[in-house]
Amino acid sequence: MKRFRRHGHESQRDRLKQELFQFTKTVEHGFPHQPSALGYSASLQLMAIGTRSGAIKLYGAPGVEFMGLHDENAAVTQVFFMPHQVELVTLLDDNSLHMWTLRGHKGLSELLEIGRFMLTGPPGAPPSVTRVTAVLAHSSGELLLLGTEGGHVFIVEVPGFRELEERNISLDQVTSCVPDDYIGHRNLEHVEALQESPVNSNQVAIGYGRGLIVIWDLEQHLAIRHILPTQQLESMWWTEDGSSILSSHSDGSYCCWTLGAEGEDEEYEKSDIPYGHFPCKAITKIVKLPTAGGPPFLLFSGGMPRASYGDRHCITVIHSKTQVAFDFTSRIIDFFVIRHGPHHTGEPSALVVLVEEELVVIDLQTEGWPVIQAPYLVPLHSSAITCSHHVSAIPLKLWERIIAAGLLQNTHYSKKPWPITGGQNLAPDPPQRDLLLTGHEDGTVRFWDASGVCLYPLFKLSTASVFHADADPNDNMSQSAEGEWPPFRKVGCFDPYSDDPRLGIQKIHLCKYSGYLTVAGTAGQILMLELNDEASEQTVEAKIVDLLQGQEGFRWKGHTQLDVREEPVLFPPGFQPFTVVQCQPPAVVTALTLHSEWKLVAFGTSHGFGVYDYLQKKSVLVKCTLNPSDQLAMEGPLSRVKSIKKSLRQSFRRIRRSRVSLRKHQISSTAKIQEANARLEAELAEMELAPVQRKIEARSSDDSFTGLIRTLYFADTFLSDSSHNSPSLWAGTNGGCVFAYILFLPPLERRADDAVTAHPAKEIQLMHRAPVVGIVVLDGHGAPLPEPLEMAHDLARSPDMQGSHHLLVISEEQFKVFTLPKVSTKTKLKVTAVDGSRVRRVGVAWFGSSRTEGYGESGLVFLTNQGDVHVLSLPHVKIQVRHPCIRREDVSGIASCVFTKQGHGFYLISPSEFERFSLSTRYLVEPRCLVEAPIHSVASNQHQPMLKVTSSTHRSSQDTEDAESAARHVMEHALLNDEKVLQEIQKSLEGDQGSFPQNNVKSAVA
């Protein structure tokens, strides 16, 4: 009976786990790493970005996002939307073509790959014959024209990817209609560009690398015109009225070719080199757009003087007498122009530029052409991210104050709304306001709205103005001067170069209730800041804290400290520093915590830790934890003293030490072996875990950085006796040691006058000496203690102070629970001994039930060096779920992980992107959006015969049913707009219902 009851209890617990825990990777925040292609659909108002890793990402209105990943590990080189449809085509650098569609499923759209294709040449032909260099999606939506390296143009029917061999345009056909004297002394080379005539869809311009442009009639299957430039062709553009073609060339010039009647010679205007007579770089893309009753817009990328400005990444915009060379922060991938009007053929309104490190959108309608702030795709890595900190459930008042301060920083942006508006965001409004704070290498802290799908920038804090930093004297040389030629204007915010590496932010802690913020940096600086709605000019007070406490025999060999400015500094509205604590030696701050109710901040480095009273602006506690044998702690991260020889020497010492210990173990007597085995069996019997555990050898106290502070924790708990609770500070070190101090705070009315004192209370040394990465005190109910001021704002229940409290010490290798105040071991859970993994990140979270509204549990979330994320129950310390999350080889991703109070997490998948994941069933932040096919496509395609083509992907009967329902949904949508269309649709449904073409992918997703 007992066994059956246990089984029933376990099954009930399993059901409860399903209601509480669910692992999902939900959304990627930030800018795609290594973008390689850009596409845009004017009818869908969607933008597509392809990357070198084979990802394809679609963006529309804020919150409308889709992502797909090619199976092939190849870069996306080109992206094209099919005109007036929900399909797009990608070309990879392995020469494969892929078709994607936005298919409706349960009221939402999802991005699916529906076909793939690779050109095959005749037997024995070289690969260059079919190597695709240019793609044109024909306006009919049924054809793809593929220009190749061999000079041929292949015509492929879509969506089935069927090559129409009889309509292909061979190089021989083209050369036969070109003058012999032109062909005689040059090879036409590859197809560089393909353009469809805007007035006659049967005419296509084919541009070859050597410069030749041929206008080909697809219906008559012959060349009707040819243009003979003398320079290498880079791109071309057919003007909207069809009267002329612009060609841009490798020497930085462009030509405008006026097209006469058939048979007449083409006239061309004089070739223009916009930026001088000296050698210029190629104009890689050119666009010319008309305006209503005014001069046209001319836009082109490149063309800069090679010797003077060959390293600039520029797009020039010319309109009337205004000319600006927009100077971008990194290499230009591609650009497009968004236009107004119902058919998107009106005035040019915005220039969208994708560069390697960011997306920049320029308002072409507002005077001065300002930049439009992006609601997504913001470069998180404008300066390299060094740390991050998440704060959940921000109070409305603090939220509004941060937003107001951020708006004052954004006055240089355009007031125009975001111009890419495709799709519908169907995600519910976020239930709370969340902040993600990122610290950066240049000493800035950026505040992001992390409540929803879009990671939106709210405020930027800079700490550099507090110090005399090593500024670069050439910083302002890039700014354009009045009357300068070319007329440069810097745009974009990507700036990876830091004036001084000591400014880098290493730790952040924000109190959402009081508005106090503390940040710590690379050179031992800790800044205390408070939120001020007005600008203020003030002197920042500096306090030196000597963590060595006068110990002799140590000499700091690392970087020097930052010098605080003695004169008053003008700080803008927002978070303003009022005091700086400077650690000596100026080592990296490794731990930081803030208790705004007690007005105390605690900090730690590799040499020790301290407590600072920021109300009275004086030090409360300094404790040196430096091991006398730890010489590495004296060198610092930026020291040049550390050599390869020293690293090798230490490695050999460790190997020698392990061999000696192994030898001693082998020599030991049989009695000692039996005693050790008996002790190990007793430990295993205590644990409920069945797996075989490996014995972990205790680390030597001589290991480097044993005194480094890994975690700091304030708690109001029982330290001296079980009847009197008191404020306390807990510090965990890299050598497995935990220090506990009782803090004596004066009464509230005398808090500003009487000193806060600290006295040592406990010291715990873990036997395995593994680094302590987390400390949590549990109340009488086994729940973690609330945050400072959380009870004062009625946002948390009071902790149970009647029952006994417990101390949970989390080391890299195990979880250990101690009773308080005796500090005796109650239970433990080994991690490293079971599977060899080590705990890297840890956080406390609340998991609400997806079925029972009022039920929830506190849990401990942790990430290991294997990339697995676990949830641990409290206070029983039992593993509830385990999921693989990050690749074990991704060391930087594991190190960057941060957990939220709601069971979510963020980690860097690249220098510019956060992956967001959730372990909770209660609240998911993920894109939920719908994109409907343009009405134009339904109406226009009804008059065209359905093409029965063979698709390269096999579809099941279920897919066919989905396709039928999707087609009917679109038809019903058209029904509301046009009765004639309704009649034609009805006829087609009645006629084709019995024989619906299974492979007609277009009709399935139209």
Short mmCIF file of N, CA, C and O in Angstrom, two decimals, residues 36-37 50-56 68-80 89-100 113 116-118 130-133 135:
data_model
loop_
_atom_site.label_atom_id
_atom_site.label_comp_id
_atom_site.label_asym_id
_atom_site.label_seq_id
_atom_site.Cartn_x
_atom_site.Cartn_y
_atom_site.Cartn_z
N SER A 36 23.42 39.74 -44.02
CA SER A 36 24.03 39.60 -45.34
C SER A 36 23.09 39.95 -46.48
O SER A 36 23.54 40.05 -47.63
N ALA A 37 21.79 40.13 -46.22
CA ALA A 37 20.84 40.42 -47.30
C ALA A 37 19.64 41.16 -46.74
O ALA A 37 19.29 41.00 -45.57
N GLY A 50 18.38 38.58 -44.06
CA GLY A 50 19.07 37.29 -44.05
C GLY A 50 20.44 37.44 -43.44
O GLY A 50 21.05 38.51 -43.50
N THR A 51 20.95 36.38 -42.82
CA THR A 51 22.24 36.45 -42.14
C THR A 51 23.21 35.41 -42.71
O THR A 51 22.83 34.50 -43.44
N ARG A 52 24.46 35.56 -42.30
CA ARG A 52 25.49 34.62 -42.77
C ARG A 52 25.32 33.23 -42.17
O ARG A 52 25.86 32.26 -42.70
N SER A 53 24.59 33.13 -41.09
CA SER A 53 24.37 31.82 -40.47
C SER A 53 23.16 31.10 -41.05
O SER A 53 22.80 30.01 -40.57
N GLY A 54 22.50 31.69 -42.05
CA GLY A 54 21.37 31.04 -42.69
C GLY A 54 20.02 31.36 -42.09
O GLY A 54 19.02 30.74 -42.43
N ALA A 55 19.96 32.35 -41.20
CA ALA A 55 18.68 32.75 -40.61
C ALA A 55 17.98 33.75 -41.53
O ALA A 55 18.63 34.54 -42.23
N ILE A 56 16.66 33.73 -41.52
CA ILE A 56 15.85 34.71 -42.24
C ILE A 56 14.85 35.28 -41.25
O ILE A 56 14.13 34.53 -40.59
N GLY A 68 12.95 32.26 -39.51
CA GLY A 68 13.15 30.93 -40.08
C GLY A 68 14.63 30.65 -40.17
O GLY A 68 15.46 31.56 -40.14
N LEU A 69 14.97 29.38 -40.28
CA LEU A 69 16.38 28.99 -40.35
C LEU A 69 16.52 27.95 -41.44
O LEU A 69 15.84 26.92 -41.43
N HIS A 70 17.44 28.21 -42.38
CA HIS A 70 17.70 27.24 -43.44
C HIS A 70 18.43 26.03 -42.85
O HIS A 70 19.27 26.16 -41.96
N ASP A 71 18.12 24.86 -43.39
CA ASP A 71 18.81 23.65 -42.94
C ASP A 71 20.29 23.70 -43.30
O ASP A 71 21.14 23.21 -42.57
N GLU A 72 20.58 24.31 -44.45
CA GLU A 72 21.96 24.41 -44.88
C GLU A 72 22.70 25.45 -44.05
O GLU A 72 22.17 26.51 -43.73
N ASN A 73 23.93 25.17 -43.72
CA ASN A 73 24.76 26.12 -42.98
C ASN A 73 25.45 27.04 -44.00
O ASN A 73 26.66 26.98 -44.21
N ALA A 74 24.65 27.87 -44.63
CA ALA A 74 25.16 28.74 -45.69
C ALA A 74 24.58 30.14 -45.51
O ALA A 74 23.49 30.32 -44.95
N ALA A 75 25.31 31.13 -46.00
CA ALA A 75 24.89 32.52 -45.85
C ALA A 75 23.78 32.85 -46.84
O ALA A 75 23.77 32.37 -47.98
N VAL A 76 22.85 33.69 -46.41
CA VAL A 76 21.80 34.21 -47.29
C VAL A 76 22.40 35.40 -48.06
O VAL A 76 22.84 36.37 -47.47
N THR A 77 22.43 35.30 -49.38
CA THR A 77 23.04 36.37 -50.18
C THR A 77 22.01 37.33 -50.76
O THR A 77 22.32 38.50 -50.98
N GLN A 78 20.79 36.85 -51.04
CA GLN A 78 19.75 37.72 -51.57
C GLN A 78 18.38 37.28 -51.03
O GLN A 78 18.15 36.09 -50.80
N VAL A 79 17.49 38.26 -50.84
CA VAL A 79 16.12 38.01 -50.38
C VAL A 79 15.18 38.79 -51.29
O VAL A 79 15.38 39.99 -51.50
N PHE A 80 14.14 38.12 -51.79
CA PHE A 80 13.16 38.79 -52.65
C PHE A 80 11.75 38.35 -52.26
O PHE A 80 11.49 37.15 -52.14
N VAL A 89 11.59 34.58 -51.59
CA VAL A 89 12.60 33.66 -52.08
C VAL A 89 13.95 34.10 -51.54
O VAL A 89 14.28 35.28 -51.53
N THR A 90 14.74 33.13 -51.07
CA THR A 90 16.10 33.41 -50.59
C THR A 90 17.10 32.67 -51.45
O THR A 90 16.85 31.54 -51.89
N LEU A 91 18.23 33.31 -51.68
CA LEU A 91 19.35 32.70 -52.39
C LEU A 91 20.49 32.57 -51.40
O LEU A 91 20.90 33.55 -50.77
N LEU A 92 21.05 31.35 -51.28
CA LEU A 92 22.17 31.10 -50.38
C LEU A 92 23.47 31.06 -51.16
O LEU A 92 23.47 30.88 -52.39
N ASP A 93 24.58 31.17 -50.43
CA ASP A 93 25.85 31.16 -51.14
C ASP A 93 26.28 29.77 -51.58
O ASP A 93 27.33 29.63 -52.21
N ASP A 94 25.48 28.75 -51.28
CA ASP A 94 25.73 27.44 -51.87
C ASP A 94 24.95 27.26 -53.16
O ASP A 94 24.83 26.15 -53.69
N ASN A 95 24.38 28.37 -53.67
CA ASN A 95 23.65 28.45 -54.94
C ASN A 95 22.27 27.81 -54.89
O ASN A 95 21.66 27.54 -55.92
N SER A 96 21.74 27.57 -53.69
CA SER A 96 20.40 27.01 -53.58
C SER A 96 19.38 28.12 -53.40
O SER A 96 19.65 29.14 -52.76
N LEU A 97 18.19 27.92 -53.97
CA LEU A 97 17.06 28.84 -53.84
C LEU A 97 16.01 28.21 -52.93
O LEU A 97 15.74 27.01 -53.03
N HIS A 98 15.43 29.02 -52.07
CA HIS A 98 14.43 28.53 -51.11
C HIS A 98 13.22 29.44 -51.14
O HIS A 98 13.36 30.66 -51.17
N MET A 99 12.04 28.83 -51.10
CA MET A 99 10.81 29.62 -51.05
C MET A 99 10.17 29.46 -49.68
O MET A 99 10.04 28.35 -49.14
N TRP A 100 9.76 30.60 -49.11
CA TRP A 100 9.11 30.65 -47.80
C TRP A 100 7.73 31.27 -47.95
O TRP A 100 7.49 32.07 -48.86
N GLU A 113 9.14 27.10 -44.72
CA GLU A 113 9.81 26.85 -46.00
C GLU A 113 8.98 25.84 -46.78
O GLU A 113 8.67 24.76 -46.27
N ARG A 116 12.54 24.15 -52.27
CA ARG A 116 13.94 24.50 -52.50
C ARG A 116 14.34 24.02 -53.88
O ARG A 116 13.75 23.08 -54.42
N PHE A 117 15.36 24.65 -54.44
CA PHE A 117 15.68 24.41 -55.85
C PHE A 117 17.14 24.77 -56.08
O PHE A 117 17.67 25.70 -55.45
N MET A 118 17.80 24.02 -56.97
CA MET A 118 19.15 24.37 -57.38
C MET A 118 19.27 24.16 -58.88
O MET A 118 18.86 23.12 -59.41
N THR A 130 25.78 27.78 -63.99
CA THR A 130 24.55 27.85 -63.19
C THR A 130 24.74 28.57 -61.86
O THR A 130 23.86 28.53 -61.01
N ARG A 131 25.87 29.21 -61.66
CA ARG A 131 26.09 29.96 -60.42
C ARG A 131 25.29 31.25 -60.48
O ARG A 131 25.57 32.15 -61.28
N VAL A 132 24.26 31.39 -59.62
CA VAL A 132 23.32 32.51 -59.69
C VAL A 132 23.99 33.77 -59.12
O VAL A 132 24.51 33.77 -58.00
N THR A 133 23.95 34.85 -59.90
CA THR A 133 24.51 36.13 -59.46
C THR A 133 23.46 37.23 -59.36
O THR A 133 23.69 38.25 -58.72
N VAL A 135 18.94 37.91 -59.29
CA VAL A 135 17.59 37.33 -59.23
C VAL A 135 16.57 38.44 -59.48
O VAL A 135 16.70 39.55 -58.96
#
